[in-house]
Amino acid sequence: MLLYDYHKAPNPRVVRMFAAEKGIEIPTYQLDLRGDENRRAPYRTEINRTGQVPTLVLDNGFALREVFAICEYLEEIFPAHPLIGTTAEERAEARMWSRFIDLRYVEPMSVVCVTAEGPIRDHHAPHEHLLPSSVAIHLKGLAHHWLTWINAELEGRHFVCGDRFTLADIHLFCFVDFFGKVGFAHPRGLAWIDRHYNDIAARKSAVA
């Protein structure tokens, strides 16, 4: 296997942390996203026509993209140290929360990052049709509303899925961390989110 990666992007970091927690070593190729390597051949034409990262190329040459699909694949072929679940109910819970966090928080905040005025928008603008920058403030408010809801909903739990550390925890941590580093930190006063972030940041896999 070969993981096409970019060390500063949150999506491939989810895969790296997931693999690290399971004790899987996957060779990586670091794409130069700043230099638009992901928008040129051979990556854009032969590996991932969306130009996005990560992509996991399997030994048979099949290119698997999308974070959750890659993590699900790794969970199936390396079942030790499960990070999704060992029963139907556990797997459903981890998938439910991973999707909810992605849909309600990660996706709108990701759009904020590329639509708000700044260097990220400047990098994407020549290649993509972007929403007006005025949309960013509304989407930021929506994302923070749902993160605040998540904070309240998970009060009393250690991890997103209670006592189980799962893909949902990795996904939440990687994006809270990334958004904070690029100038879109989460609201203050979210005690559960802050405690969860600090706990996950202390794990060995957080440096993956």
mmCIF file of C-alpha atoms in Angstrom:
data_model
loop_
_atom_site.group_PDB
_atom_site.id
_atom_site.type_symbol
_atom_site.label_atom_id
_atom_site.label_comp_id
_atom_site.label_asym_id
_atom_site.label_seq_id
_atom_site.Cartn_x
_atom_site.Cartn_y
_atom_site.Cartn_z
ATOM 1 C CA MET A 1 0.000 0.000 0.000
ATOM 2 C CA LEU A 2 0.990 3.618 -0.520
ATOM 3 C CA LEU A 3 -0.689 6.618 1.102
ATOM 4 C CA TYR A 4 -0.645 9.853 -0.866
ATOM 5 C CA ASP A 5 -0.392 12.403 1.905
ATOM 6 C CA TYR A 6 0.138 16.058 2.747
ATOM 7 C CA HIS A 7 1.515 16.542 6.246
ATOM 8 C CA LYS A 8 -0.359 19.788 7.027
ATOM 9 C CA ALA A 9 -3.810 18.716 5.820
ATOM 10 C CA PRO A 10 -6.337 17.345 8.345
ATOM 11 C CA ASN A 11 -7.911 14.617 6.212
ATOM 12 C CA PRO A 12 -4.736 12.574 5.705
ATOM 13 C CA ARG A 13 -3.862 13.182 9.350
ATOM 14 C CA VAL A 14 -7.027 11.310 10.319
ATOM 15 C CA VAL A 15 -5.760 8.298 8.357
ATOM 16 C CA ARG A 16 -2.251 8.584 9.812
ATOM 17 C CA MET A 17 -3.583 8.737 13.382
ATOM 18 C CA PHE A 18 -5.961 5.854 12.704
ATOM 19 C CA ALA A 19 -3.106 3.716 11.373
ATOM 20 C CA ALA A 20 -0.818 4.707 14.245
ATOM 21 C CA GLU A 21 -3.419 3.733 16.840
ATOM 22 C CA LYS A 22 -3.751 0.321 15.182
ATOM 23 C CA GLY A 23 0.006 -0.148 14.873
ATOM 24 C CA ILE A 24 -0.048 -0.158 11.072
ATOM 25 C CA GLU A 25 2.931 1.208 9.137
ATOM 26 C CA ILE A 26 1.960 2.529 5.706
ATOM 27 C CA PRO A 27 4.515 4.026 3.300
ATOM 28 C CA THR A 28 3.589 7.581 2.300
ATOM 29 C CA TYR A 29 4.235 9.903 -0.584
ATOM 30 C CA GLN A 30 4.154 13.579 0.360
ATOM 31 C CA LEU A 31 2.378 15.577 -2.315
ATOM 32 C CA ASP A 32 3.375 19.200 -2.762
ATOM 33 C CA LEU A 33 -0.046 20.817 -2.402
ATOM 34 C CA ARG A 34 1.444 24.299 -2.218
ATOM 35 C CA GLY A 35 2.992 23.650 -5.601
ATOM 36 C CA ASP A 36 -0.295 22.196 -6.948
ATOM 37 C CA GLU A 37 1.191 18.752 -7.541
ATOM 38 C CA ASN A 38 -2.236 17.327 -6.707
ATOM 39 C CA ARG A 39 -3.739 19.246 -9.634
ATOM 40 C CA ARG A 40 -1.360 17.854 -12.240
ATOM 41 C CA ALA A 41 -0.557 14.532 -13.861
ATOM 42 C CA PRO A 42 0.034 11.867 -12.820
ATOM 43 C CA TYR A 43 -1.837 12.388 -9.529
ATOM 44 C CA ARG A 44 -4.861 14.169 -10.990
ATOM 45 C CA THR A 45 -5.097 11.937 -14.047
ATOM 46 C CA GLU A 46 -4.040 8.480 -12.866
ATOM 47 C CA ILE A 47 -4.452 8.342 -9.082
ATOM 48 C CA ASN A 48 -7.231 10.638 -7.861
ATOM 49 C CA ARG A 49 -9.169 12.666 -10.391
ATOM 50 C CA THR A 50 -10.633 14.866 -7.646
ATOM 51 C CA GLY A 51 -7.142 16.080 -6.809
ATOM 52 C CA GLN A 52 -7.873 15.655 -3.117
ATOM 53 C CA VAL A 53 -5.887 13.932 -0.390
ATOM 54 C CA PRO A 54 -5.551 11.354 0.977
ATOM 55 C CA THR A 55 -5.552 8.476 -1.468
ATOM 56 C CA LEU A 56 -4.585 4.967 -0.434
ATOM 57 C CA VAL A 57 -3.289 2.924 -3.370
ATOM 58 C CA LEU A 58 -3.631 -0.772 -2.636
ATOM 59 C CA ASP A 59 -1.162 -3.454 -3.663
ATOM 60 C CA ASN A 60 -3.340 -4.360 -6.652
ATOM 61 C CA GLY A 61 -3.279 -0.754 -7.877
ATOM 62 C CA PHE A 62 -6.799 0.178 -6.771
ATOM 63 C CA ALA A 63 -6.924 3.785 -5.570
ATOM 64 C CA LEU A 64 -9.128 4.228 -2.519
ATOM 65 C CA ARG A 65 -10.108 7.772 -1.576
ATOM 66 C CA GLU A 66 -12.282 9.411 1.104
ATOM 67 C CA VAL A 67 -11.151 9.307 4.720
ATOM 68 C CA PHE A 68 -13.909 7.156 6.177
ATOM 69 C CA ALA A 69 -13.674 4.593 3.378
ATOM 70 C CA ILE A 70 -9.915 4.290 3.893
ATOM 71 C CA CYS A 71 -10.293 3.874 7.660
ATOM 72 C CA GLU A 72 -13.074 1.321 7.216
ATOM 73 C CA TYR A 73 -10.826 -0.655 4.863
ATOM 74 C CA LEU A 74 -7.928 -0.605 7.323
ATOM 75 C CA GLU A 75 -10.244 -1.702 10.132
ATOM 76 C CA GLU A 76 -11.383 -4.690 8.088
ATOM 77 C CA ILE A 77 -7.976 -5.929 7.028
ATOM 78 C CA PHE A 78 -6.339 -5.111 10.385
ATOM 79 C CA PRO A 79 -9.055 -5.911 12.936
ATOM 80 C CA ALA A 80 -6.755 -5.751 15.982
ATOM 81 C CA HIS A 81 -7.186 -2.690 18.205
ATOM 82 C CA PRO A 82 -10.627 -1.839 16.762
ATOM 83 C CA LEU A 83 -11.353 1.850 16.271
ATOM 84 C CA ILE A 84 -14.827 1.504 14.785
ATOM 85 C CA GLY A 85 -16.251 -1.411 16.739
ATOM 86 C CA THR A 86 -16.502 -5.142 17.237
ATOM 87 C CA THR A 87 -20.302 -5.429 17.227
ATOM 88 C CA ALA A 88 -22.949 -4.076 14.878
ATOM 89 C CA GLU A 89 -24.098 -1.598 17.525
ATOM 90 C CA GLU A 90 -20.587 -0.344 18.274
ATOM 91 C CA ARG A 91 -19.807 0.116 14.591
ATOM 92 C CA ALA A 92 -23.099 1.907 14.004
ATOM 93 C CA GLU A 93 -22.447 4.286 16.905
ATOM 94 C CA ALA A 94 -18.950 5.187 15.732
ATOM 95 C CA ARG A 95 -20.162 5.693 12.161
ATOM 96 C CA MET A 96 -23.129 7.758 13.351
ATOM 97 C CA TRP A 97 -20.968 10.171 15.330
ATOM 98 C CA SER A 98 -18.217 10.341 12.724
ATOM 99 C CA ARG A 99 -20.767 11.304 10.098
ATOM 100 C CA PHE A 100 -22.546 13.766 12.362
ATOM 101 C CA ILE A 101 -19.306 15.527 13.298
ATOM 102 C CA ASP A 102 -18.293 15.614 9.639
ATOM 103 C CA LEU A 103 -21.622 16.895 8.345
ATOM 104 C CA ARG A 104 -22.428 19.437 11.054
ATOM 105 C CA TYR A 105 -18.981 20.777 11.958
ATOM 106 C CA VAL A 106 -16.194 19.700 9.622
ATOM 107 C CA GLU A 107 -17.879 20.351 6.282
ATOM 108 C CA PRO A 108 -19.199 23.870 6.987
ATOM 109 C CA MET A 109 -15.947 24.938 8.655
ATOM 110 C CA SER A 110 -13.960 23.554 5.722
ATOM 111 C CA VAL A 111 -16.017 25.745 3.398
ATOM 112 C CA VAL A 112 -15.306 28.698 5.717
ATOM 113 C CA CYS A 113 -11.573 28.073 5.327
ATOM 114 C CA VAL A 114 -11.654 28.284 1.534
ATOM 115 C CA THR A 115 -14.256 31.072 1.209
ATOM 116 C CA ALA A 116 -13.066 33.537 3.863
ATOM 117 C CA GLU A 117 -10.657 36.177 2.639
ATOM 118 C CA GLY A 118 -7.092 35.031 3.188
ATOM 119 C CA PRO A 119 -4.245 32.890 1.857
ATOM 120 C CA ILE A 120 -6.265 29.664 1.676
ATOM 121 C CA ARG A 121 -8.894 31.303 -0.518
ATOM 122 C CA ASP A 122 -6.164 32.903 -2.622
ATOM 123 C CA HIS A 123 -4.619 29.479 -3.248
ATOM 124 C CA HIS A 124 -7.919 27.823 -4.241
ATOM 125 C CA ALA A 125 -9.493 30.679 -6.208
ATOM 126 C CA PRO A 126 -7.646 30.143 -9.510
ATOM 127 C CA HIS A 127 -8.724 26.494 -9.631
ATOM 128 C CA GLU A 128 -12.198 26.307 -8.102
ATOM 129 C CA HIS A 129 -15.544 28.056 -8.174
ATOM 130 C CA LEU A 130 -15.807 29.469 -4.657
ATOM 131 C CA LEU A 131 -18.765 30.895 -2.795
ATOM 132 C CA PRO A 132 -18.709 34.629 -1.986
ATOM 133 C CA SER A 133 -16.531 35.409 1.018
ATOM 134 C CA SER A 134 -19.566 36.881 2.787
ATOM 135 C CA VAL A 135 -20.925 33.346 3.169
ATOM 136 C CA ALA A 136 -18.089 32.443 5.538
ATOM 137 C CA ILE A 137 -19.478 34.263 8.565
ATOM 138 C CA HIS A 138 -22.822 32.475 8.287
ATOM 139 C CA LEU A 139 -21.268 29.024 7.879
ATOM 140 C CA LYS A 140 -18.907 29.685 10.773
ATOM 141 C CA GLY A 141 -21.866 30.484 12.975
ATOM 142 C CA LEU A 142 -23.630 27.296 11.875
ATOM 143 C CA ALA A 143 -20.557 25.121 12.516
ATOM 144 C CA HIS A 144 -20.005 26.645 15.946
ATOM 145 C CA HIS A 145 -23.672 26.165 16.806
ATOM 146 C CA TRP A 146 -23.383 22.441 16.186
ATOM 147 C CA LEU A 147 -20.013 22.141 17.917
ATOM 148 C CA THR A 148 -21.600 23.767 20.965
ATOM 149 C CA TRP A 149 -24.435 21.234 20.701
ATOM 150 C CA ILE A 150 -21.928 18.379 20.506
ATOM 151 C CA ASN A 151 -20.145 19.784 23.564
ATOM 152 C CA ALA A 152 -23.366 19.658 25.580
ATOM 153 C CA GLU A 153 -24.521 16.317 24.202
ATOM 154 C CA LEU A 154 -21.289 14.529 25.108
ATOM 155 C CA GLU A 155 -20.936 15.944 28.614
ATOM 156 C CA GLY A 156 -20.145 13.141 31.044
ATOM 157 C CA ARG A 157 -18.516 10.917 28.430
ATOM 158 C CA HIS A 158 -14.786 10.396 28.211
ATOM 159 C CA PHE A 159 -14.744 9.794 24.457
ATOM 160 C CA VAL A 160 -17.344 10.481 21.780
ATOM 161 C CA CYS A 161 -18.623 6.917 22.086
ATOM 162 C CA GLY A 162 -18.400 6.765 25.869
ATOM 163 C CA ASP A 163 -15.489 4.649 27.079
ATOM 164 C CA ARG A 164 -14.375 3.646 23.554
ATOM 165 C CA PHE A 165 -11.731 5.604 21.657
ATOM 166 C CA THR A 166 -12.877 5.559 18.029
ATOM 167 C CA LEU A 167 -12.550 7.078 14.592
ATOM 168 C CA ALA A 168 -15.018 9.753 15.722
ATOM 169 C CA ASP A 169 -12.519 11.020 18.325
ATOM 170 C CA ILE A 170 -9.704 11.140 15.780
ATOM 171 C CA HIS A 171 -11.846 12.979 13.244
ATOM 172 C CA LEU A 172 -13.039 15.566 15.758
ATOM 173 C CA PHE A 173 -9.560 16.167 17.160
ATOM 174 C CA CYS A 174 -7.808 16.538 13.801
ATOM 175 C CA PHE A 175 -10.230 19.178 12.580
ATOM 176 C CA VAL A 176 -10.547 21.148 15.825
ATOM 177 C CA ASP A 177 -6.753 21.301 15.772
ATOM 178 C CA PHE A 178 -6.497 22.264 12.099
ATOM 179 C CA PHE A 179 -9.165 24.968 12.199
ATOM 180 C CA GLY A 180 -7.502 26.516 15.239
ATOM 181 C CA LYS A 181 -4.128 26.609 13.504
ATOM 182 C CA VAL A 182 -5.499 28.410 10.421
ATOM 183 C CA GLY A 183 -7.334 31.116 12.360
ATOM 184 C CA PHE A 184 -10.754 29.553 12.930
ATOM 185 C CA ALA A 185 -10.570 28.386 16.530
ATOM 186 C CA HIS A 186 -13.676 26.967 18.196
ATOM 187 C CA PRO A 187 -15.636 29.150 20.649
ATOM 188 C CA ARG A 188 -14.336 29.546 24.179
ATOM 189 C CA GLY A 189 -16.133 27.901 27.053
ATOM 190 C CA LEU A 190 -16.707 24.490 25.465
ATOM 191 C CA ALA A 191 -15.421 22.473 28.406
ATOM 192 C CA TRP A 192 -15.945 19.008 26.939
ATOM 193 C CA ILE A 193 -14.372 19.942 23.600
ATOM 194 C CA ASP A 194 -11.366 21.514 25.354
ATOM 195 C CA ARG A 195 -10.832 18.527 27.651
ATOM 196 C CA HIS A 196 -11.244 16.069 24.775
ATOM 197 C CA TYR A 197 -8.802 18.024 22.608
ATOM 198 C CA ASN A 198 -6.147 18.064 25.334
ATOM 199 C CA ASP A 199 -6.586 14.358 26.061
ATOM 200 C CA ILE A 200 -6.248 13.330 22.416
ATOM 201 C CA ALA A 201 -3.323 15.704 21.850
ATOM 202 C CA ALA A 202 -1.466 13.824 24.572
ATOM 203 C CA ARG A 203 -1.770 10.472 22.750
ATOM 204 C CA LYS A 204 1.300 9.194 20.911
ATOM 205 C CA SER A 205 -0.677 8.957 17.680
ATOM 206 C CA ALA A 206 -1.296 12.723 17.674
ATOM 207 C CA VAL A 207 2.170 13.300 16.249
ATOM 208 C CA ALA A 208 1.522 10.969 13.302
#
